[in-house]
PDB file of C-alpha atoms in Angstrom:
ATOM      1  CA  MET A   5     120.067 -44.764 -51.728  1.00 87.00           C
ATOM      2  CA  ILE A   6     115.975 -44.262 -51.775  1.00 92.00           C
ATOM      3  CA  ILE A   7     114.846 -41.593 -54.276  1.00 92.00           C
ATOM      4  CA  THR A   8     112.502 -38.793 -53.649  1.00 93.00           C
ATOM      5  CA  LYS A   9     110.826 -36.159 -55.240  1.00 93.00           C
ATOM      6  CA  GLU A  10     109.870 -33.073 -54.381  1.00 94.00           C
ATOM      7  CA  LYS A  11     105.534 -32.721 -53.902  1.00 96.00           C
ATOM      8  CA  PRO A  12     105.003 -29.734 -55.142  1.00 96.00           C
ATOM      9  CA  MET A  13     104.755 -26.422 -53.695  1.00 95.00           C
ATOM     10  CA  GLU A  14     101.179 -25.944 -53.549  1.00 96.00           C
ATOM     11  CA  GLU A  15     100.608 -29.127 -52.269  1.00 97.00           C
ATOM     12  CA  VAL A  16     102.756 -28.592 -49.622  1.00 97.00           C
ATOM     13  CA  TYR A  17     101.793 -25.587 -48.577  1.00 97.00           C
ATOM     14  CA  GLU A  18      97.812 -26.277 -48.859  1.00 97.00           C
ATOM     15  CA  SER A  19      98.613 -29.318 -46.411  1.00 97.00           C
ATOM     16  CA  ILE A  20      99.323 -26.883 -43.395  1.00 97.00           C
ATOM     17  CA  ALA A  21      97.365 -24.104 -44.991  1.00 96.00           C
ATOM     18  CA  ASP A  22      96.057 -24.096 -41.566  1.00 95.00           C
ATOM     19  CA  CYS A  23      99.012 -23.755 -39.364  1.00 96.00           C
ATOM     20  CA  LYS A  24     101.047 -20.696 -37.358  1.00 96.00           C
ATOM     21  CA  LYS A  25     104.046 -21.915 -37.299  1.00 97.00           C
ATOM     22  CA  VAL A  26     105.708 -24.910 -38.932  1.00 98.00           C
ATOM     23  CA  LEU A  27     109.466 -26.283 -38.423  1.00 98.00           C
ATOM     24  CA  PHE A  28     110.862 -27.944 -41.932  1.00 98.00           C
ATOM     25  CA  VAL A  29     113.553 -30.997 -41.404  1.00 98.00           C
ATOM     26  CA  GLY A  30     115.585 -31.375 -43.426  1.00 96.00           C
ATOM     27  CA  CYS A  31     117.551 -35.099 -43.802  1.00 95.00           C
ATOM     28  CA  ASP A  32     121.171 -35.846 -44.035  1.00 93.00           C
ATOM     29  CA  GLY A  33     121.041 -39.559 -44.857  1.00 89.00           C
ATOM     30  CA  CYS A  34     120.406 -41.879 -47.671  1.00 85.00           C
ATOM     31  CA  THR A  35     117.779 -39.408 -49.188  1.00 77.00           C
ATOM     32  CA  GLN A  36     118.437 -38.320 -52.790  1.00 80.00           C
ATOM     33  CA  PRO A  37     118.889 -35.499 -54.538  1.00 81.00           C
ATOM     34  CA  PRO A  38     119.786 -33.839 -51.047  1.00 84.00           C
ATOM     35  CA  ARG A  39     117.332 -32.634 -49.048  1.00 90.00           C
ATOM     36  CA  GLY A  40     119.419 -30.857 -46.189  1.00 93.00           C
ATOM     37  CA  LEU A  41     119.632 -27.919 -44.532  1.00 94.00           C
ATOM     38  CA  LYS A  42     119.191 -25.975 -47.519  1.00 95.00           C
ATOM     39  CA  GLU A  43     116.203 -27.764 -49.166  1.00 96.00           C
ATOM     40  CA  ALA A  44     114.260 -27.244 -45.627  1.00 96.00           C
ATOM     41  CA  GLU A  45     115.300 -23.421 -46.224  1.00 97.00           C
ATOM     42  CA  THR A  46     114.055 -22.727 -49.168  1.00 97.00           C
ATOM     43  CA  LEU A  47     111.329 -24.363 -49.238  1.00 97.00           C
ATOM     44  CA  ALA A  48     110.306 -23.033 -45.200  1.00 97.00           C
ATOM     45  CA  LYS A  49     110.814 -19.179 -47.523  1.00 97.00           C
ATOM     46  CA  LEU A  50     108.768 -19.846 -50.632  1.00 97.00           C
ATOM     47  CA  VAL A  51     105.942 -21.521 -48.176  1.00 97.00           C
ATOM     48  CA  GLU A  52     106.471 -18.635 -45.828  1.00 97.00           C
ATOM     49  CA  MET A  53     106.080 -16.242 -48.746  1.00 97.00           C
ATOM     50  CA  LYS A  54     103.130 -17.904 -50.066  1.00 97.00           C
ATOM     51  CA  SER A  55     100.970 -17.557 -46.923  1.00 97.00           C
ATOM     52  CA  LYS A  56     102.186 -13.670 -45.883  1.00 96.00           C
ATOM     53  CA  MET A  57     100.971 -12.958 -49.705  1.00 96.00           C
ATOM     54  CA  GLU A  58      97.279 -15.452 -49.293  1.00 95.00           C
ATOM     55  CA  GLY A  59      97.400 -13.298 -45.855  1.00 95.00           C
ATOM     56  CA  LYS A  60      97.688 -15.744 -43.862  1.00 95.00           C
ATOM     57  CA  PRO A  61     100.911 -16.118 -42.674  1.00 97.00           C
ATOM     58  CA  ILE A  62     102.670 -19.114 -41.299  1.00 97.00           C
ATOM     59  CA  GLU A  63     106.228 -18.598 -39.445  1.00 97.00           C
ATOM     60  CA  CYS A  64     108.505 -21.057 -41.165  1.00 97.00           C
ATOM     61  CA  LYS A  65     111.444 -22.386 -39.693  1.00 97.00           C
ATOM     62  CA  PHE A  66     113.903 -24.646 -40.814  1.00 97.00           C
ATOM     63  CA  THR A  67     116.889 -27.272 -39.676  1.00 97.00           C
ATOM     64  CA  THR A  68     118.687 -30.714 -40.858  1.00 96.00           C
ATOM     65  CA  ILE A  69     119.010 -33.733 -38.651  1.00 95.00           C
ATOM     66  CA  VAL A  70     121.457 -36.603 -39.764  1.00 94.00           C
ATOM     67  CA  LYS A  71     118.953 -39.469 -40.702  1.00 93.00           C
ATOM     68  CA  GLN A  72     115.234 -39.675 -39.242  1.00 94.00           C
ATOM     69  CA  CYS A  73     114.589 -43.086 -39.969  1.00 93.00           C
ATOM     70  CA  CYS A  74     116.261 -43.260 -36.396  1.00 93.00           C
ATOM     71  CA  ASP A  75     113.894 -42.885 -33.318  1.00 94.00           C
ATOM     72  CA  GLU A  76     117.087 -41.761 -31.394  1.00 93.00           C
ATOM     73  CA  SER A  77     118.639 -39.451 -34.322  1.00 92.00           C
ATOM     74  CA  VAL A  78     115.009 -37.055 -34.750  1.00 94.00           C
ATOM     75  CA  GLY A  79     115.293 -37.222 -30.933  1.00 91.00           C
ATOM     76  CA  ASN A  80     117.232 -33.770 -30.686  1.00 89.00           C
ATOM     77  CA  LEU A  81     114.476 -31.929 -32.173  1.00 94.00           C
ATOM     78  CA  ARG A  82     112.536 -31.310 -29.040  1.00 92.00           C
ATOM     79  CA  VAL A  83     114.002 -28.158 -28.074  1.00 92.00           C
ATOM     80  CA  GLN A  84     112.994 -26.668 -31.456  1.00 93.00           C
ATOM     81  CA  ILE A  85     109.247 -27.705 -32.423  1.00 93.00           C
ATOM     82  CA  GLU A  86     108.447 -25.411 -28.855  1.00 89.00           C
ATOM     83  CA  ASP A  87     104.873 -23.688 -30.320  1.00 91.00           C
ATOM     84  CA  CYS A  88     104.887 -24.977 -33.503  1.00 96.00           C
ATOM     85  CA  ASP A  89     101.736 -26.346 -35.358  1.00 94.00           C
ATOM     86  CA  ALA A  90     103.187 -28.924 -37.528  1.00 97.00           C
ATOM     87  CA  MET A  91     106.447 -30.145 -38.683  1.00 98.00           C
ATOM     88  CA  VAL A  92     106.852 -30.736 -42.328  1.00 98.00           C
ATOM     89  CA  SER A  93     109.633 -33.601 -43.338  1.00 97.00           C
ATOM     90  CA  LEU A  94     112.165 -33.533 -46.750  1.00 96.00           C
ATOM     91  CA  ALA A  95     113.115 -37.357 -45.819  1.00 96.00           C
ATOM     92  CA  CYS A  96     110.980 -40.103 -46.917  1.00 95.00           C
ATOM     93  CA  GLY A  97     107.615 -41.681 -46.166  1.00 95.00           C
ATOM     94  CA  ILE A  98     110.021 -43.611 -43.188  1.00 95.00           C
ATOM     95  CA  GLY A  99     110.942 -40.425 -41.948  1.00 95.00           C
ATOM     96  CA  VAL A 100     107.883 -38.633 -42.172  1.00 97.00           C
ATOM     97  CA  GLN A 101     105.593 -41.473 -40.275  1.00 97.00           C
ATOM     98  CA  ILE A 102     108.986 -41.716 -37.600  1.00 97.00           C
ATOM     99  CA  LEU A 103     108.379 -37.991 -36.832  1.00 97.00           C
ATOM    100  CA  ASN A 104     105.347 -39.156 -36.180  1.00 97.00           C
ATOM    101  CA  LYS A 105     105.893 -41.466 -33.646  1.00 96.00           C
ATOM    102  CA  VAL A 106     108.220 -39.873 -31.276  1.00 96.00           C
ATOM    103  CA  TYR A 107     106.295 -36.854 -32.013  1.00 96.00           C
ATOM    104  CA  PRO A 108     102.334 -37.971 -31.459  1.00 95.00           C
ATOM    105  CA  GLU A 109     101.798 -34.834 -30.746  1.00 94.00           C
ATOM    106  CA  LEU A 110     102.443 -32.725 -33.741  1.00 93.00           C
ATOM    107  CA  TRP A 111     101.460 -33.350 -37.127  1.00 95.00           C
ATOM    108  CA  THR A 112     104.294 -34.095 -39.660  1.00 97.00           C
ATOM    109  CA  ARG A 113     103.535 -33.758 -43.558  1.00 97.00           C
ATOM    110  CA  PRO A 114     105.249 -35.096 -46.151  1.00 97.00           C
ATOM    111  CA  ALA A 115     107.182 -32.293 -48.313  1.00 97.00           C
ATOM    112  CA  GLN A 116     108.676 -35.503 -50.631  1.00 96.00           C
ATOM    113  CA  ASN A 117     107.145 -37.972 -52.666  1.00 96.00           C
ATOM    114  CA  THR A 118     109.223 -41.403 -51.844  1.00 95.00           C
ATOM    115  CA  MET A 119     109.883 -43.290 -55.560  1.00 93.00           C
ATOM    116  CA  PHE A 120     112.075 -45.775 -55.349  1.00 93.00           C
ATOM    117  CA  MET A 121     115.648 -47.064 -54.593  1.00 92.00           C
ATOM    118  CA  GLY A 122     118.056 -46.956 -56.684  1.00 91.00           C
ATOM    119  CA  SER A 123     121.567 -45.281 -57.725  1.00 90.00           C
ATOM    120  CA  GLU A 124     122.819 -42.307 -59.643  1.00 85.00           C
ATOM    121  CA  GLU A 125     125.679 -42.407 -62.836  1.00 82.00           C
ATOM    122  CA  ILE A 126     127.075 -38.721 -61.543  1.00 80.00           C
ATOM    123  CA  ARG A 127     126.212 -36.352 -59.403  1.00 76.00           C
ATOM    124  CA  GLN A 128     122.932 -34.142 -60.410  1.00 74.00           C
ATOM    125  CA  GLY A 129     122.267 -36.970 -62.959  1.00 80.00           C
ATOM    126  CA  PRO A 130     119.566 -39.484 -63.795  1.00 83.00           C
ATOM    127  CA  MET A 131     118.688 -42.387 -61.066  1.00 87.00           C
ATOM    128  CA  TYR A 132     117.986 -45.326 -61.342  1.00 89.00           C
ATOM    129  CA  GLU A 133     115.975 -48.486 -60.104  1.00 93.00           C
ATOM    130  CA  MET A 134     118.219 -51.077 -58.474  1.00 94.00           C
ATOM    131  CA  CYS A 135     116.274 -52.505 -55.998  1.00 95.00           C
ATOM    132  CA  LEU A 136     113.189 -54.142 -54.585  1.00 93.00           C
ATOM    133  CA  ALA A 137     114.739 -54.781 -51.232  1.00 93.00           C
ATOM    134  CA  CYS A 138     112.367 -58.443 -52.314  1.00 93.00           C
ATOM    135  CA  GLY A 139     114.184 -61.453 -49.356  1.00 93.00           C
ATOM    136  CA  ASP A 140     115.799 -63.449 -51.744  1.00 94.00           C
ATOM    137  CA  CYS A 141     118.805 -62.035 -53.813  1.00 95.00           C
ATOM    138  CA  ILE A 142     119.852 -63.717 -56.298  1.00 95.00           C
ATOM    139  CA  LEU A 143     122.629 -61.326 -57.402  1.00 96.00           C
ATOM    140  CA  GLU A 144     125.059 -63.971 -57.512  1.00 96.00           C
ATOM    141  CA  GLU A 145     123.613 -66.406 -60.372  1.00 95.00           C
ATOM    142  CA  THR A 146     122.358 -63.402 -62.695  1.00 96.00           C
ATOM    143  CA  GLY A 147     126.449 -61.462 -62.220  1.00 96.00           C
ATOM    144  CA  GLY A 148     124.743 -58.193 -61.055  1.00 96.00           C
ATOM    145  CA  ILE A 149     121.864 -57.633 -62.164  1.00 96.00           C
ATOM    146  CA  CYS A 150     118.494 -57.723 -60.919  1.00 97.00           C
ATOM    147  CA  PRO A 151     115.899 -59.268 -62.662  1.00 96.00           C
ATOM    148  CA  VAL A 152     112.812 -58.836 -60.021  1.00 95.00           C
ATOM    149  CA  THR A 153     113.969 -55.204 -60.627  1.00 95.00           C
ATOM    150  CA  ARG A 154     115.183 -54.214 -63.690  1.00 95.00           C
ATOM    151  CA  CYS A 155     112.790 -56.609 -66.233  1.00 96.00           C
ATOM    152  CA  ALA A 156     109.398 -54.524 -66.640  1.00 94.00           C
ATOM    153  CA  LYS A 157     107.697 -58.331 -66.198  1.00 94.00           C
ATOM    154  CA  GLY A 158     109.872 -59.644 -63.477  1.00 95.00           C
ATOM    155  CA  LEU A 159     110.490 -62.645 -65.130  1.00 96.00           C
ATOM    156  CA  LEU A 160     113.380 -64.732 -62.923  1.00 96.00           C
ATOM    157  CA  ASN A 161     114.162 -67.636 -66.089  1.00 96.00           C
ATOM    158  CA  GLY A 162     114.851 -65.775 -69.403  1.00 95.00           C
ATOM    159  CA  PRO A 163     113.583 -63.014 -71.189  1.00 95.00           C
ATOM    160  CA  CYS A 164     110.197 -62.818 -73.409  1.00 95.00           C
ATOM    161  CA  GLY A 165     109.679 -62.616 -76.827  1.00 93.00           C
ATOM    162  CA  GLY A 166     109.280 -58.921 -76.563  1.00 93.00           C
ATOM    163  CA  CYS A 167     113.037 -57.734 -75.924  1.00 93.00           C
ATOM    164  CA  VAL A 168     113.676 -55.956 -79.699  1.00 93.00           C
ATOM    165  CA  GLU A 169     118.109 -55.337 -80.249  1.00 93.00           C
ATOM    166  CA  GLY A 170     118.557 -55.517 -76.775  1.00 95.00           C
ATOM    167  CA  LYS A 171     115.324 -52.861 -75.531  1.00 95.00           C
ATOM    168  CA  CYS A 172     112.229 -54.309 -74.116  1.00 95.00           C
ATOM    169  CA  GLU A 173     108.871 -53.588 -75.502  1.00 94.00           C
ATOM    170  CA  LEU A 174     107.454 -52.318 -73.072  1.00 90.00           C
ATOM    171  CA  PRO A 175     108.196 -47.741 -73.126  1.00 88.00           C
ATOM    172  CA  MET A 176     107.961 -45.822 -69.924  1.00 86.00           C
ATOM    173  CA  GLU A 177     107.248 -42.345 -68.874  1.00 83.00           C
ATOM    174  CA  VAL A 178     110.835 -40.521 -67.916  1.00 80.00           C
ATOM    175  CA  ASN A 179     110.603 -37.064 -68.024  1.00 79.00           C
ATOM    176  CA  GLY A 180     107.203 -36.565 -70.151  1.00 82.00           C
ATOM    177  CA  GLU A 181     109.762 -38.692 -73.515  1.00 85.00           C
ATOM    178  CA  LEU A 182     108.794 -42.217 -73.878  1.00 90.00           C
ATOM    179  CA  VAL A 183     112.069 -44.126 -74.084  1.00 89.00           C
ATOM    180  CA  LYS A 184     112.468 -48.155 -73.914  1.00 90.00           C
ATOM    181  CA  ASN A 185     114.998 -49.918 -70.900  1.00 93.00           C
ATOM    182  CA  ASP A 186     117.877 -51.825 -71.886  1.00 95.00           C
ATOM    183  CA  CYS A 187     116.140 -56.172 -71.408  1.00 97.00           C
ATOM    184  CA  ALA A 188     117.197 -56.814 -68.022  1.00 97.00           C
ATOM    185  CA  TRP A 189     117.992 -61.097 -69.219  1.00 97.00           C
ATOM    186  CA  TYR A 190     119.927 -59.715 -72.340  1.00 97.00           C
ATOM    187  CA  MET A 191     121.792 -57.587 -70.444  1.00 97.00           C
ATOM    188  CA  ILE A 192     122.492 -60.822 -68.130  1.00 97.00           C
ATOM    189  CA  TYR A 193     123.178 -62.675 -70.267  1.00 97.00           C
ATOM    190  CA  ASN A 194     126.121 -60.874 -71.736  1.00 97.00           C
ATOM    191  CA  ARG A 195     127.503 -60.565 -68.165  1.00 96.00           C
ATOM    192  CA  ALA A 196     127.021 -64.205 -68.000  1.00 96.00           C
ATOM    193  CA  LYS A 197     128.819 -64.702 -70.989  1.00 96.00           C
ATOM    194  CA  GLU A 198     131.636 -61.880 -70.110  1.00 96.00           C
ATOM    195  CA  LEU A 199     132.354 -64.261 -67.658  1.00 96.00           C
ATOM    196  CA  ASP A 200     132.329 -67.646 -68.952  1.00 97.00           C
ATOM    197  CA  ARG A 201     129.697 -68.664 -66.733  1.00 96.00           C
ATOM    198  CA  LEU A 202     126.364 -69.431 -69.027  1.00 96.00           C
ATOM    199  CA  ASP A 203     125.550 -72.558 -67.034  1.00 95.00           C
ATOM    200  CA  LEU A 204     124.079 -69.679 -64.727  1.00 94.00           C
ATOM    201  CA  PHE A 205     121.584 -68.139 -67.405  1.00 95.00           C
ATOM    202  CA  ARG A 206     120.370 -71.374 -68.553  1.00 94.00           C
ATOM    203  CA  LYS A 207     119.719 -72.356 -64.935  1.00 94.00           C
ATOM    204  CA  TYR A 208     116.167 -72.516 -63.420  1.00 96.00           C
ATOM    205  CA  ARG A 209     114.713 -70.245 -61.013  1.00 94.00           C
ATOM    206  CA  PRO A 210     111.568 -71.207 -59.401  1.00 93.00           C
ATOM    207  CA  PRO A 211     108.955 -68.617 -58.711  1.00 92.00           C
ATOM    208  CA  LYS A 212     109.809 -66.034 -55.743  1.00 88.00           C
ATOM    209  CA  LYS A 213     108.288 -66.872 -51.996  1.00 86.00           C
ATOM    210  CA  ARG A 214     106.319 -63.640 -51.673  1.00 83.00           C
ATOM    211  CA  ALA A 215     106.249 -64.112 -47.524  1.00 85.00           C
ATOM    212  CA  LEU A 216     109.800 -62.897 -47.558  1.00 83.00           C
ATOM    213  CA  ALA A 217     108.300 -59.239 -49.127  1.00 81.00           C
ATOM    214  CA  MET A 218     104.865 -59.321 -47.401  1.00 83.00           C
ATOM    215  CA  SER A 219     104.502 -55.841 -45.271  1.00 84.00           C
ATOM    216  CA  PRO A 220     105.042 -54.653 -42.652  1.00 88.00           C
ATOM    217  CA  ARG A 221     108.962 -56.713 -42.393  1.00 82.00           C
ATOM    218  CA  ARG A 222     110.940 -56.421 -39.531  1.00 84.00           C
ATOM    219  CA  LEU A 223     114.419 -57.748 -38.066  1.00 84.00           C
TER     220      LEU A 223
END
C-alpha cells in the first residue's frame, strides 16, 4: 500500500486561503492510513472553522471516490465541483496529479505527504517501507526480504561491517526517537539458512540496472 502522512492543517489552509469554495476529496484506494470520506469531512470542517475565525470564510464540501489514480474514476466529480475554486486531495501524490490532469480548470492541492510503499503489522499500527519499485525484483534469491529497500545502503551482496547483533549501524528517527532497524542481510542469512539455501546467500549479484528505475516510467 502507499503510506502517506497528513500535512499540518495550517499548511493545507494556507494553500487555499484565497479560495471561496473548495471540495475536499478522499480516496478509498490503497492509501494508508485511511483517507476516505470520514477524514475528508473532518479536514473540511476544520479548515472551514479556521477560515471563519480568520474572517475569510471558505465554503468546504467533501466527498470520496474509489480511487484517485484512475482518470475514469475521478470523472464522476464533475457535478460536485461546480462553482468550486479548488480541490484538496487526501490521496497520495498520484491522486493529486490525476485530479489536476482531469480538471485542469481547478488547482488541486495536496493534504498528504506521500512517504513510501509499505506494510503494517496490525491495523493502526506502525508502518514499514518494503519496496522501492526498482523494476528488477530479486526476492526469489533473498528469501522474500528486499535488500534494496530494507538495507540502508542498498547492498546486494551481503552485509557491511556495521551490523552489530543483527542491527544496522545507521539509526533512523521515528516519532522523535532514534531506533536501529534489523540488518536486512542478517535477516536474509537467517532466512536462507532456514530454507537450507545458503547457496543463494553466497551468490554474486551484479549492480542494479538503474535505467529500469528511471522516471517517469510507463508500461
